[in-house]
Amino acid sequence: MSAVLNKYRGTLVGALVGDCLGANYEGVSSVIPFGEVTDYTMSGIKNKKDPIRYTDDSAMTRAICKSLLDQKKYDNRSMAVEFVKEFFKDPTRGYGQAVGKVFERLRDDDPEDITYPARCQFDGQGSYGNGAAMRISPLALFSKNSQELQEIACQNALITHAHICGVNGAIIQAIAVYKALHIEPPSLEPYNFIDHLIEVAEKIEERNVDKRSLSGSPSLPTRPFSYAGKMKEMKELFWQNDAQETGTVVETLGNGIRAQEAVPAAIFSFVLKGKLSFEDSVNYAISLGGDTDTIASMTGAISGAYWGVENVPALWKSKCEAVDEAIVFADRIFELHQERI
Ligand code: F2R
Ligand code: MG
Ligand code: MG
């Protein structure tokens, strides 16, 4: 297998196993001892007979893969159709409480502007949930360059999440995966990685201010929030001796369902354990508690893009649902990407 294909497979399999394993703890509000998490993920699952089910995070990631492969290009309406199909095929995958309404309106009203239902959410504020960021990794595999990726990640997010924090979270998560695809282990430089994301975040946050009066743009937050600012705080965490103290990390970054908490938590989990292994990053992400399936899935996507599928534990690949399909999606998106470039 080529090194690039290894990374493509790592991205989608990483996102999938993070979701499946993290789901065991989703909603545990406090931090979880690292040892307890590794007991579960490294031995507790050994005797499981049935595949460990994936949740909405992977259902939506799969929908993006299907649309890309069906259309052989990025098409936002097709993306919306695939989300709706995937949701109504199995609404019990643990979706966010509000996003189902968007899928209902997309199905029942078939609006000309497919971003309209999302813009009606939360009294016109739009959702700041992490549901756009959690599914975005296939777009990093598909895109020709960072600019294209930022544009399609934004379009994709707007189908369900109109709040600027939901949209920007998706763009930053997508760029984190893209960047990790282009670094060969063990050469990760945590500060450089975060600095790159700060630069991207500053640019998009600057553009948001310029575009604030255009219709169809994401809604502005009622309280200003800056991903660039949050990632600067993340850098500070590295300087502190207690950086691995999960309580401090959660206090600083958060671990909740909001994109502005889950995306920084996922990036931090990758970089903090990025010198060690794929599984350390994912286990660490789960140990932060809170929205564990989603934080671990996003960490898994970034870490898998960096380490490649060969470094994902064999036990995890054998126990999680639909790993083989994730590999087929990765291979086909790899081919599509080769054709596009
Ligand atoms: N929904 C869950 N977990 C709940 C428990 C699931 C349980 N284990 C089960 O099996 O049933 N997880 C999934 O949801 C998150 C992604 O959510 P998404 O797609 O962003 O959905 P939504 O509904 O748009 O937003 C989520 C909630 O965030 C709050 N919220 C968002 N925007 C808001 C706003 N502008 N004002 C106020 N609140 C806002 C709401 O409570 C939304 O319901 C992932 O964790 C995925 O795993
Ligand atoms: Mg989920
Ligand atoms: Mg979740």
Short mmCIF file of C-alpha atoms and ligand atoms in Angstrom, two decimals:
data_model
loop_
_atom_site.label_atom_id
_atom_site.label_comp_id
_atom_site.label_asym_id
_atom_site.label_seq_id
_atom_site.Cartn_x
_atom_site.Cartn_y
_atom_site.Cartn_z
CA MET A 1 0.00 0.00 0.00
CA SER A 2 1.32 3.47 -0.84
CA ALA A 3 2.07 5.88 1.99
CA VAL A 4 -0.69 8.22 0.81
CA LEU A 5 -3.31 5.47 0.62
CA ASN A 6 -2.28 4.39 4.12
CA LYS A 7 -3.06 7.94 5.28
CA TYR A 8 -6.36 8.12 3.37
CA ARG A 9 -7.53 4.88 4.96
CA GLY A 10 -6.21 6.06 8.32
CA THR A 11 -8.37 9.19 8.15
CA LEU A 12 -11.68 7.41 7.60
CA VAL A 13 -10.92 4.39 9.77
CA GLY A 14 -9.57 6.70 12.48
CA ALA A 15 -12.76 8.78 12.48
CA LEU A 16 -14.87 5.61 12.60
CA VAL A 17 -13.09 3.83 15.46
CA GLY A 18 -12.94 7.05 17.51
CA ASP A 19 -16.71 7.37 17.16
CA CYS A 20 -17.45 3.71 17.98
CA LEU A 21 -15.17 3.59 21.03
CA GLY A 22 -15.98 7.06 22.30
CA ALA A 23 -19.71 6.33 22.12
CA ASN A 24 -19.37 4.12 25.19
CA TYR A 25 -18.81 7.24 27.32
CA GLU A 26 -20.76 9.96 25.48
CA GLY A 27 -22.38 12.33 27.96
CA VAL A 28 -20.18 11.42 30.97
CA SER A 29 -19.78 14.98 32.19
CA SER A 30 -16.57 14.55 34.20
CA VAL A 31 -13.13 13.52 32.99
CA ILE A 32 -12.46 9.76 32.92
CA PRO A 33 -9.20 8.27 34.26
CA PHE A 34 -6.92 7.46 31.31
CA GLY A 35 -6.36 3.94 32.71
CA GLU A 36 -10.08 3.27 32.78
CA VAL A 37 -10.40 4.30 29.14
CA THR A 38 -7.48 2.12 28.02
CA ASP A 39 -8.86 -0.82 30.01
CA TYR A 40 -12.03 -0.53 27.98
CA THR A 41 -10.52 0.15 24.55
CA MET A 42 -7.52 -2.20 24.79
CA SER A 43 -9.06 -5.17 26.63
CA GLY A 44 -12.69 -4.53 27.62
CA ILE A 45 -13.89 -4.84 24.03
CA LYS A 46 -12.00 -8.07 23.32
CA ASN A 47 -14.91 -10.35 24.11
CA LYS A 48 -17.57 -8.34 22.34
CA LYS A 49 -19.40 -10.57 19.89
CA ASP A 50 -21.43 -7.94 18.01
CA PRO A 51 -19.71 -5.13 16.12
CA ILE A 52 -19.44 -1.89 18.14
CA ARG A 53 -22.03 0.37 16.54
CA TYR A 54 -21.12 3.68 14.98
CA THR A 55 -23.21 6.78 15.68
CA ASP A 56 -24.42 9.86 13.78
CA ASP A 57 -20.82 11.07 13.43
CA SER A 58 -19.98 8.18 11.13
CA ALA A 59 -23.42 8.02 9.52
CA MET A 60 -22.90 11.57 8.26
CA THR A 61 -19.27 10.96 7.29
CA ARG A 62 -20.45 8.03 5.19
CA ALA A 63 -23.09 10.25 3.55
CA ILE A 64 -20.35 12.67 2.46
CA CYS A 65 -18.30 9.80 1.01
CA LYS A 66 -21.33 8.49 -0.88
CA SER A 67 -22.13 11.86 -2.40
CA LEU A 68 -18.53 12.51 -3.50
CA LEU A 69 -18.25 9.09 -5.11
CA ASP A 70 -21.65 9.24 -6.75
CA GLN A 71 -21.25 12.75 -8.17
CA LYS A 72 -17.47 12.63 -8.71
CA LYS A 73 -17.47 16.28 -7.73
CA TYR A 74 -18.61 18.41 -4.80
CA ASP A 75 -22.38 19.03 -5.00
CA ASN A 76 -24.11 20.56 -2.01
CA ARG A 77 -27.62 19.44 -2.95
CA SER A 78 -26.47 15.85 -3.34
CA MET A 79 -24.80 16.14 0.09
CA ALA A 80 -28.12 17.23 1.59
CA VAL A 81 -29.93 14.34 -0.13
CA GLU A 82 -27.42 11.83 1.28
CA PHE A 83 -27.71 13.29 4.82
CA VAL A 84 -31.48 13.01 4.66
CA LYS A 85 -31.32 9.42 3.32
CA GLU A 86 -28.84 8.37 5.99
CA PHE A 87 -30.88 9.98 8.77
CA PHE A 88 -34.22 8.41 7.82
CA LYS A 89 -32.59 5.03 7.17
CA ASP A 90 -31.66 4.93 10.86
CA PRO A 91 -32.60 7.90 13.05
CA THR A 92 -31.52 5.95 16.16
CA ARG A 93 -27.82 6.59 15.67
CA GLY A 94 -27.76 9.27 18.40
CA TYR A 95 -28.23 12.46 16.33
CA GLY A 96 -28.32 15.91 17.91
CA GLN A 97 -31.73 16.88 19.23
CA ALA A 98 -32.35 19.74 16.82
CA VAL A 99 -30.75 18.58 13.58
CA GLY A 100 -33.54 16.06 12.85
CA LYS A 101 -35.83 19.04 12.22
CA VAL A 102 -33.49 20.23 9.45
CA PHE A 103 -33.62 16.81 7.81
CA GLU A 104 -37.43 16.77 8.04
CA ARG A 105 -37.70 20.17 6.38
CA LEU A 106 -35.20 19.24 3.70
CA ARG A 107 -37.22 16.10 2.93
CA ASP A 108 -40.73 17.58 3.20
CA ASP A 109 -40.24 21.09 1.77
CA ASP A 110 -37.42 20.39 -0.71
CA PRO A 111 -36.39 24.07 -0.49
CA GLU A 112 -34.68 25.78 -3.38
CA ASP A 113 -32.05 27.07 -0.98
CA ILE A 114 -30.95 23.98 0.91
CA THR A 115 -29.35 26.06 3.66
CA TYR A 116 -32.70 27.63 4.55
CA PRO A 117 -33.89 25.04 7.11
CA ALA A 118 -30.57 25.29 8.99
CA ARG A 119 -30.88 29.08 9.09
CA CYS A 120 -34.26 28.76 10.80
CA GLN A 121 -32.82 26.78 13.72
CA PHE A 122 -32.59 28.35 17.17
CA ASP A 123 -34.66 31.43 16.32
CA GLY A 124 -32.50 32.24 13.33
CA GLN A 125 -29.19 31.88 15.15
CA GLY A 126 -28.39 28.52 13.60
CA SER A 127 -26.81 25.57 15.39
CA TYR A 128 -23.37 25.81 16.93
CA GLY A 129 -23.32 22.06 17.53
CA ASN A 130 -20.28 20.08 16.41
CA GLY A 131 -22.30 18.08 13.85
CA ALA A 132 -20.73 19.79 10.84
CA ALA A 133 -17.16 19.40 12.10
CA MET A 134 -17.61 15.75 13.12
CA ARG A 135 -18.38 14.58 9.56
CA ILE A 136 -16.00 16.72 7.52
CA SER A 137 -12.89 14.53 7.11
CA PRO A 138 -13.72 13.04 3.65
CA LEU A 139 -13.58 16.56 2.19
CA ALA A 140 -9.93 16.86 3.26
CA LEU A 141 -9.20 13.71 1.24
CA PHE A 142 -11.12 14.95 -1.79
CA SER A 143 -9.82 18.54 -2.02
CA LYS A 144 -7.08 19.66 -4.37
CA ASN A 145 -5.83 22.36 -2.04
CA SER A 146 -6.51 24.14 1.22
CA GLN A 147 -8.51 26.93 -0.43
CA GLU A 148 -10.91 24.53 -2.11
CA LEU A 149 -11.24 22.60 1.14
CA GLN A 150 -12.17 25.71 3.12
CA GLU A 151 -14.83 26.62 0.57
CA ILE A 152 -16.52 23.22 0.39
CA ALA A 153 -16.27 22.63 4.14
CA CYS A 154 -18.11 25.92 4.63
CA GLN A 155 -20.81 25.01 2.08
CA ASN A 156 -21.22 21.58 3.62
CA ALA A 157 -21.52 22.92 7.15
CA LEU A 158 -24.22 25.39 6.09
CA ILE A 159 -26.60 22.56 5.15
CA THR A 160 -27.18 21.90 8.86
CA HIS A 161 -25.28 24.52 10.89
CA ALA A 162 -25.83 28.22 10.21
CA HIS A 163 -24.08 29.52 13.32
CA ILE A 164 -20.63 30.90 12.57
CA CYS A 165 -19.07 28.73 15.30
CA GLY A 166 -20.52 25.57 13.76
CA VAL A 167 -19.23 26.57 10.32
CA ASN A 168 -15.77 27.75 11.36
CA GLY A 169 -15.34 24.67 13.55
CA ALA A 170 -15.93 22.48 10.49
CA ILE A 171 -13.41 24.44 8.42
CA ILE A 172 -10.74 24.24 11.11
CA GLN A 173 -11.29 20.52 11.69
CA ALA A 174 -11.06 19.94 7.92
CA ILE A 175 -7.80 21.87 7.71
CA ALA A 176 -6.37 19.98 10.70
CA VAL A 177 -6.99 16.69 8.84
CA TYR A 178 -5.55 18.13 5.61
CA LYS A 179 -2.42 19.35 7.39
CA ALA A 180 -1.93 16.00 9.15
CA LEU A 181 -2.14 14.22 5.78
CA HIS A 182 0.88 16.21 4.69
CA ILE A 183 3.17 15.48 7.66
CA GLU A 184 5.19 12.28 7.83
CA PRO A 185 5.52 10.62 11.25
CA PRO A 186 7.48 11.20 13.43
CA SER A 187 8.08 14.77 12.23
CA LEU A 188 5.01 16.39 13.85
CA GLU A 189 5.90 19.73 15.46
CA PRO A 190 2.99 20.51 17.79
CA TYR A 191 3.62 24.27 17.86
CA ASN A 192 3.91 24.51 14.09
CA PHE A 193 0.73 22.50 13.71
CA ILE A 194 -1.21 24.79 16.04
CA ASP A 195 0.37 27.91 14.51
CA HIS A 196 -0.82 26.82 11.08
CA LEU A 197 -4.37 26.44 12.38
CA ILE A 198 -4.19 29.81 14.14
CA GLU A 199 -3.21 31.41 10.85
CA VAL A 200 -6.15 29.79 9.04
CA ALA A 201 -8.55 30.70 11.86
CA GLU A 202 -7.40 34.33 11.86
CA LYS A 203 -8.01 34.60 8.13
CA ILE A 204 -11.48 33.09 8.20
CA GLU A 205 -12.47 35.09 11.26
CA GLU A 206 -11.31 38.28 9.54
CA ARG A 207 -13.34 37.39 6.42
CA ASN A 208 -16.43 36.69 8.56
CA VAL A 209 -16.33 40.26 9.84
CA ASP A 210 -16.08 41.64 6.29
CA LYS A 211 -18.99 39.49 5.08
CA ARG A 212 -21.30 40.09 7.99
CA SER A 213 -23.98 41.91 5.99
CA LEU A 214 -24.24 39.44 3.10
CA SER A 215 -27.36 37.26 3.02
CA GLY A 216 -26.71 33.53 3.11
CA SER A 217 -23.63 34.07 5.28
CA PRO A 218 -23.43 32.26 8.58
CA SER A 219 -25.10 34.05 11.48
CA LEU A 220 -22.86 35.96 13.82
CA PRO A 221 -22.53 34.78 17.41
CA THR A 222 -24.30 36.72 20.07
CA ARG A 223 -21.10 36.55 22.09
CA PRO A 224 -17.82 36.83 20.19
CA PHE A 225 -15.80 33.65 20.10
CA SER A 226 -12.48 33.17 18.34
CA TYR A 227 -11.00 29.81 17.36
CA ALA A 228 -7.70 31.60 16.84
CA GLY A 229 -7.85 32.87 20.42
CA LYS A 230 -8.77 29.41 21.73
CA MET A 231 -5.83 27.85 19.91
CA LYS A 232 -3.47 30.42 21.38
CA GLU A 233 -4.71 29.28 24.80
CA MET A 234 -4.03 25.73 23.65
CA LYS A 235 -0.41 26.63 22.97
CA GLU A 236 -0.15 28.02 26.49
CA LEU A 237 -1.34 24.68 27.83
CA PHE A 238 1.76 23.05 26.37
CA TRP A 239 4.00 25.32 28.39
CA GLN A 240 2.37 24.38 31.64
CA ASN A 241 3.59 21.38 33.58
CA ASP A 242 0.07 20.24 34.22
CA ALA A 243 -0.81 20.21 30.53
CA GLN A 244 -1.78 16.57 30.75
CA GLU A 245 -4.07 17.24 33.69
CA THR A 246 -7.35 16.55 31.94
CA GLY A 247 -9.28 18.73 34.38
CA THR A 248 -7.21 21.78 33.39
CA VAL A 249 -7.58 20.98 29.71
CA VAL A 250 -11.35 20.67 29.98
CA GLU A 251 -11.54 23.91 31.95
CA THR A 252 -9.57 25.70 29.24
CA LEU A 253 -10.94 24.13 26.07
CA GLY A 254 -14.23 22.50 27.08
CA ASN A 255 -15.49 19.03 26.11
CA GLY A 256 -19.08 19.71 25.12
CA ILE A 257 -21.37 19.39 22.13
CA ARG A 258 -20.59 22.93 20.96
CA ALA A 259 -18.18 23.03 18.03
CA GLN A 260 -16.15 25.71 19.81
CA GLU A 261 -15.38 23.18 22.57
CA ALA A 262 -15.17 19.86 20.75
CA VAL A 263 -12.96 20.99 17.85
CA PRO A 264 -10.19 22.51 20.03
CA ALA A 265 -10.39 19.47 22.37
CA ALA A 266 -9.88 17.12 19.40
CA ILE A 267 -6.95 19.09 17.99
CA PHE A 268 -5.32 19.23 21.41
CA SER A 269 -5.72 15.45 21.91
CA PHE A 270 -3.97 14.85 18.61
CA VAL A 271 -1.04 17.16 19.20
CA LEU A 272 -0.52 16.32 22.88
CA LYS A 273 -0.09 12.61 22.16
CA GLY A 274 1.02 13.02 18.55
CA LYS A 275 4.59 12.00 19.35
CA LEU A 276 3.36 8.75 20.91
CA SER A 277 0.73 6.87 18.94
CA PHE A 278 -2.66 6.90 17.28
CA GLU A 279 -4.25 5.06 20.19
CA ASP A 280 -2.82 7.40 22.82
CA SER A 281 -4.43 10.39 21.12
CA VAL A 282 -7.82 8.67 20.80
CA ASN A 283 -7.76 7.29 24.35
CA TYR A 284 -6.78 10.72 25.64
CA ALA A 285 -9.67 12.32 23.69
CA ILE A 286 -12.12 9.91 25.33
CA SER A 287 -10.65 10.60 28.77
CA LEU A 288 -11.68 14.28 28.45
CA GLY A 289 -15.29 13.13 28.96
CA GLY A 290 -18.28 15.07 27.64
CA ASP A 291 -18.93 14.56 23.93
CA THR A 292 -16.55 11.62 23.79
CA ASP A 293 -17.68 9.94 20.56
CA THR A 294 -17.37 13.17 18.62
CA ILE A 295 -14.13 14.41 20.15
CA ALA A 296 -12.57 10.96 19.70
CA SER A 297 -13.88 10.71 16.14
CA MET A 298 -12.39 14.07 15.16
CA THR A 299 -9.13 13.18 16.96
CA GLY A 300 -9.18 9.83 15.16
CA ALA A 301 -9.56 11.53 11.77
CA ILE A 302 -6.60 13.86 12.37
CA SER A 303 -4.43 11.16 13.99
CA GLY A 304 -5.34 8.60 11.34
CA ALA A 305 -4.40 11.10 8.63
CA TYR A 306 -1.04 11.49 10.32
CA TRP A 307 -0.26 7.88 11.33
CA GLY A 308 -2.05 5.92 8.60
CA VAL A 309 -4.33 2.91 8.95
CA GLU A 310 -1.42 0.55 9.65
CA ASN A 311 -0.98 2.26 13.02
CA VAL A 312 -4.62 1.88 14.06
CA PRO A 313 -4.80 -1.01 16.56
CA ALA A 314 -5.86 -4.27 14.89
CA LEU A 315 -8.27 -4.94 17.77
CA TRP A 316 -10.12 -1.69 17.06
CA LYS A 317 -10.31 -2.41 13.35
CA SER A 318 -11.70 -5.87 14.04
CA LYS A 319 -14.34 -4.81 16.57
CA CYS A 320 -15.89 -1.65 15.10
CA GLU A 321 -18.80 -1.69 12.68
CA ALA A 322 -18.21 -1.00 8.97
CA VAL A 323 -14.41 -0.66 8.99
CA ASP A 324 -14.20 -2.52 5.67
CA GLU A 325 -16.58 -0.03 4.09
CA ALA A 326 -14.53 2.89 5.41
CA ILE A 327 -11.51 1.37 3.67
CA VAL A 328 -13.40 1.04 0.39
CA PHE A 329 -14.56 4.68 0.67
CA ALA A 330 -10.98 5.80 1.32
CA ASP A 331 -9.63 3.86 -1.65
CA ARG A 332 -12.26 5.24 -4.00
CA ILE A 333 -11.81 8.83 -2.82
CA PHE A 334 -8.08 8.37 -3.25
CA GLU A 335 -8.67 7.35 -6.90
CA LEU A 336 -11.02 10.29 -7.41
CA HIS A 337 -8.46 12.64 -5.93
CA GLN A 338 -5.75 11.24 -8.23
CA GLU A 339 -8.02 11.85 -11.24
CA ARG A 340 -8.75 15.40 -10.09
CA ILE A 341 -5.13 16.39 -9.68
N1 F2R B 1 -26.82 13.99 20.28
C1 F2R B 1 -25.81 13.44 20.67
N2 F2R B 1 -25.75 12.92 21.89
C2 F2R B 1 -26.88 12.91 22.78
C3 F2R B 1 -27.07 11.55 23.35
C4 F2R B 1 -27.16 10.48 22.32
C5 F2R B 1 -27.44 9.20 23.02
N3 F2R B 1 -26.20 8.55 23.32
C6 F2R B 1 -28.29 8.34 22.14
O1 F2R B 1 -27.87 7.23 21.82
O2 F2R B 1 -29.38 8.75 21.77
N4 F2R B 1 -24.71 13.31 19.90
C7 F2R B 1 -24.60 13.78 18.59
O3 F2R B 1 -24.93 15.17 18.59
C8 F2R B 1 -23.75 15.97 18.40
C9 F2R B 1 -23.85 16.65 17.10
O4 F2R B 1 -24.98 17.47 17.16
P1 F2R B 1 -25.41 18.40 15.95
O5 F2R B 1 -25.45 17.59 14.72
O6 F2R B 1 -24.58 19.59 15.95
O7 F2R B 1 -26.90 18.66 16.36
P2 F2R B 1 -27.73 19.98 16.80
O8 F2R B 1 -29.04 19.47 17.23
O9 F2R B 1 -27.70 20.97 15.69
O10 F2R B 1 -26.92 20.62 18.02
C10 F2R B 1 -26.69 19.87 19.16
C11 F2R B 1 -27.24 20.57 20.40
O11 F2R B 1 -26.48 21.74 20.69
C12 F2R B 1 -27.33 22.72 21.28
N5 F2R B 1 -27.31 23.94 20.41
C13 F2R B 1 -26.78 24.04 19.19
N6 F2R B 1 -26.91 25.31 18.73
C14 F2R B 1 -27.53 26.01 19.66
C15 F2R B 1 -27.95 27.37 19.76
N7 F2R B 1 -27.73 28.26 18.77
N8 F2R B 1 -28.57 27.76 20.91
C16 F2R B 1 -28.78 26.86 21.90
N9 F2R B 1 -28.41 25.56 21.87
C17 F2R B 1 -27.80 25.13 20.77
C18 F2R B 1 -28.73 22.11 21.35
O12 F2R B 1 -28.90 21.51 22.59
C19 F2R B 1 -28.67 21.07 20.24
O13 F2R B 1 -29.58 20.03 20.38
C20 F2R B 1 -22.60 15.02 18.48
O14 F2R B 1 -22.17 14.91 19.80
C21 F2R B 1 -23.18 13.72 18.03
O15 F2R B 1 -22.46 12.62 18.55
MG MG B 2 -22.49 10.64 17.82
MG MG B 3 -21.17 13.12 20.16
#
